Amino acid sequence: MIIHIGIDDTDSPNGMCTTYLGALLYRELSRLADPIDLPRLIRLNPNIPYKTRGNGAVAMTFKAEDGVVPRIKDIVLFYVSQLADFEHENTNPGVVFLEGEVPEKLREFSLKALREHVTIEEAEKTAREVGAEYFKFKLGRGIIGSLAAIGYPLESFTYELLAYREQENWGTPRRVNEESVFLADMWAYPFSYDNVDPYKRVVLITPHGKDPVLAGIRGVDKAKVLQVFEMVEFEEPVAFYQLYKTNQNTDDHLVQKKIGELKLYDSAVVRGRVAGPYWEKGRHVFFELEDETGKIRVAAFEPTKKFRNWVRKLLPGDEIIAAGGVKEHDGVLTLNLEKFYPVRLVPKIEHRKPKCPRCGGTMKSKGDYLKCKRCGYKMPKKLIPVEVPRDLEKKIYEVPPDARKHLSRPLVLPGGEDKLVELSEQPSG
Ligand code: ATP
């Protein structure tokens, strides 16, 4: 019999990680049954507020003798009950088992959990309809992610190798030879990516929290990912590691929408016109984008660093395609920008002072008249409009790697531009 297992919401900022539990279970259960493919790390809607970090859930599938299935379920429930961080109020684990084929209805639920907000009740209803067995611990919100991870189509995917720390090191700074990461990355990029930020000269594979993850190595080629892992010099013991298949960096979360359709927690790609000049508040850059259905505030927040400079170059009237997540900021629905593509840019006009008509000297502004610096000639202040080049190209601009959402596809990968380019090929509305 085929048995699918989904687990989610076992961790908190104080420790644990659902992938750690998943890796332990995958290893343990592989002794009892045949794994079908690697375990799956499925990232769901990045905009929902309950997430600890990246809204990840874990699923795995085995071919098992019918008689072993009850033991498999017992082991999963035992591990979750022993290892989940129950102390934290925001940790509400959920476990789901599904036997046999994945029904279409579950696929649809999965995509909804990826792109919108769903409730625990909706998850329970879907579980009953598809005949999945679910177990809720505390509020049991984790059944949303568990069910979605089982049903996820995973048509496009990448890999992440997760290496874990010995328990005695949890909570201490991670020890990895940084030079070795840069070397490995040079060798494997872009088949393995996001290992370092070359501009800031920082290593990205090591997280900073109290969780058991020592490092995460991402890539589209699993051999390259494994080789990077071998090349990196860890200066503390690696307890064990697991390669996951994942929907990270697939852009699966983005769907085309009209601005008027955007709801809180949606992830979307929209096409619209910049409605007015940008403004700044607390190092965040904002502007408004409109189409024939409505208007939304768009934000490039402080952590997106230099990306904000590109946003500052947009002018009212520019037509752009914008991708991002919808959140509430200061009580206003805001599209949190991940990437944008300028489709049509308005001309940029600067008003310049003319040269002195008498001697060709430079004119200086004096209130409402101009005065020549050389010969003193005075004339009314009439500036000349001059079209200057726009310093934005017709290309996609994306946030830097450390500000990028797990699901967002980096431009360096094939297909990283597709979701935006598709929309640029349609006639404007
Ligand atoms: P980590 O990345 O370390 O695994 P996390 O960021 O995944 O942590 P969780 O602890 O899994 O955070 O919490 C996310 C919670 O949100 C889970 O309970 C999950 O079931 C739920 N959830 C996932 N997707 C949605 C959605 N679309 N709508 C509502 N709830 C969701």
mmCIF file of C-alpha atoms and ligand atoms in Angstrom, residues 8-12 16-19 41-45 48-58 90-94 110 112-120 140-146 148 211 265 406, ligand 1:
data_model
loop_
_atom_site.group_PDB
_atom_site.id
_atom_site.type_symbol
_atom_site.label_atom_id
_atom_site.label_comp_id
_atom_site.label_asym_id
_atom_site.label_seq_id
_atom_site.Cartn_x
_atom_site.Cartn_y
_atom_site.Cartn_z
ATOM 1 C CA ASP A 8 3.909 20.659 10.065
ATOM 2 C CA ASP A 9 4.116 23.307 12.757
ATOM 3 C CA THR A 10 6.435 21.487 15.143
ATOM 4 C CA ASP A 11 8.909 24.309 15.598
ATOM 5 C CA SER A 12 9.163 27.746 17.201
ATOM 6 C CA MET A 16 13.271 22.546 16.509
ATOM 7 C CA CYS A 17 12.610 22.449 12.786
ATOM 8 C CA THR A 18 10.002 20.401 10.964
ATOM 9 C CA THR A 19 12.620 19.301 8.401
ATOM 10 C CA LEU A 41 9.935 20.251 1.771
ATOM 11 C CA ILE A 42 6.951 22.282 0.675
ATOM 12 C CA ARG A 43 6.844 26.023 1.228
ATOM 13 C CA LEU A 44 3.336 27.408 1.501
ATOM 14 C CA ASN A 45 1.951 30.939 1.452
ATOM 15 C CA ILE A 48 0.511 34.235 6.425
ATOM 16 C CA PRO A 49 1.183 35.494 9.944
ATOM 17 C CA TYR A 50 1.477 32.158 11.836
ATOM 18 C CA LYS A 51 4.698 31.061 10.207
ATOM 19 C CA THR A 52 7.864 30.705 12.278
ATOM 20 C CA ARG A 53 10.242 31.367 9.402
ATOM 21 C CA GLY A 54 9.558 30.215 5.880
ATOM 22 C CA ASN A 55 6.177 28.441 6.196
ATOM 23 C CA GLY A 56 7.604 25.032 5.352
ATOM 24 C CA ALA A 57 5.823 21.692 5.754
ATOM 25 C CA VAL A 58 7.208 18.207 5.139
ATOM 26 C CA ASN A 90 2.393 29.538 18.329
ATOM 27 C CA THR A 91 3.383 25.893 17.811
ATOM 28 C CA ASN A 92 0.321 23.859 16.877
ATOM 29 C CA PRO A 93 1.468 20.607 15.275
ATOM 30 C CA GLY A 94 -0.590 18.615 12.816
ATOM 31 C CA SER A 110 -2.611 22.500 -1.782
ATOM 32 C CA LYS A 112 -4.909 27.305 -2.298
ATOM 33 C CA ALA A 113 -2.665 26.927 0.782
ATOM 34 C CA LEU A 114 0.240 28.071 -1.384
ATOM 35 C CA ARG A 115 -1.415 31.203 -2.710
ATOM 36 C CA GLU A 116 -4.147 32.220 -0.292
ATOM 37 C CA HIS A 117 -5.242 31.916 3.314
ATOM 38 C CA VAL A 118 -7.076 28.780 4.485
ATOM 39 C CA THR A 119 -8.656 27.900 7.814
ATOM 40 C CA ILE A 120 -8.234 24.834 10.043
ATOM 41 C CA GLY A 140 -3.617 21.595 15.321
ATOM 42 C CA ARG A 141 -3.108 24.344 12.742
ATOM 43 C CA GLY A 142 -0.305 22.221 11.316
ATOM 44 C CA ILE A 143 -2.852 20.015 9.553
ATOM 45 C CA ILE A 144 -3.182 22.790 6.939
ATOM 46 C CA GLY A 145 0.473 22.509 5.951
ATOM 47 C CA SER A 146 0.579 18.709 6.392
ATOM 48 C CA ALA A 148 -1.082 20.693 1.551
ATOM 49 C CA ASP A 211 17.118 25.428 15.475
ATOM 50 C CA TYR A 265 -2.068 37.245 2.152
ATOM 51 C CA HIS A 406 11.981 30.864 -0.364
HETATM 52 P P1 ATP B 1 9.831 26.447 9.404
HETATM 53 O O1 ATP B 1 10.027 27.176 8.121
HETATM 54 O O2 ATP B 1 10.967 26.536 10.309
HETATM 55 O O3 ATP B 1 9.351 25.037 9.181
HETATM 56 P P2 ATP B 1 7.430 27.665 9.491
HETATM 57 O O4 ATP B 1 7.711 29.043 9.049
HETATM 58 O O5 ATP B 1 7.111 26.590 8.550
HETATM 59 O O6 ATP B 1 8.653 27.170 10.228
HETATM 60 P P3 ATP B 1 5.187 26.742 10.913
HETATM 61 O O7 ATP B 1 5.601 26.466 12.297
HETATM 62 O O8 ATP B 1 5.108 25.607 9.976
HETATM 63 O O9 ATP B 1 6.188 27.846 10.435
HETATM 64 O O10 ATP B 1 3.810 27.520 10.937
HETATM 65 C C1 ATP B 1 3.017 27.792 9.803
HETATM 66 C C2 ATP B 1 1.563 27.463 10.119
HETATM 67 O O11 ATP B 1 0.716 28.040 9.140
HETATM 68 C C3 ATP B 1 1.290 25.983 10.100
HETATM 69 O O12 ATP B 1 0.407 25.693 11.139
HETATM 70 C C4 ATP B 1 0.578 25.743 8.752
HETATM 71 O O13 ATP B 1 -0.295 24.660 8.800
HETATM 72 C C5 ATP B 1 -0.153 27.044 8.601
HETATM 73 N N1 ATP B 1 -0.403 27.405 7.200
HETATM 74 C C6 ATP B 1 0.335 27.088 6.121
HETATM 75 N N2 ATP B 1 -0.188 27.611 4.995
HETATM 76 C C7 ATP B 1 -1.295 28.285 5.358
HETATM 77 C C8 ATP B 1 -2.276 29.037 4.632
HETATM 78 N N3 ATP B 1 -2.200 29.209 3.326
HETATM 79 N N4 ATP B 1 -3.276 29.583 5.323
HETATM 80 C C9 ATP B 1 -3.345 29.438 6.667
HETATM 81 N N5 ATP B 1 -2.461 28.740 7.396
HETATM 82 C C10 ATP B 1 -1.440 28.157 6.763
#
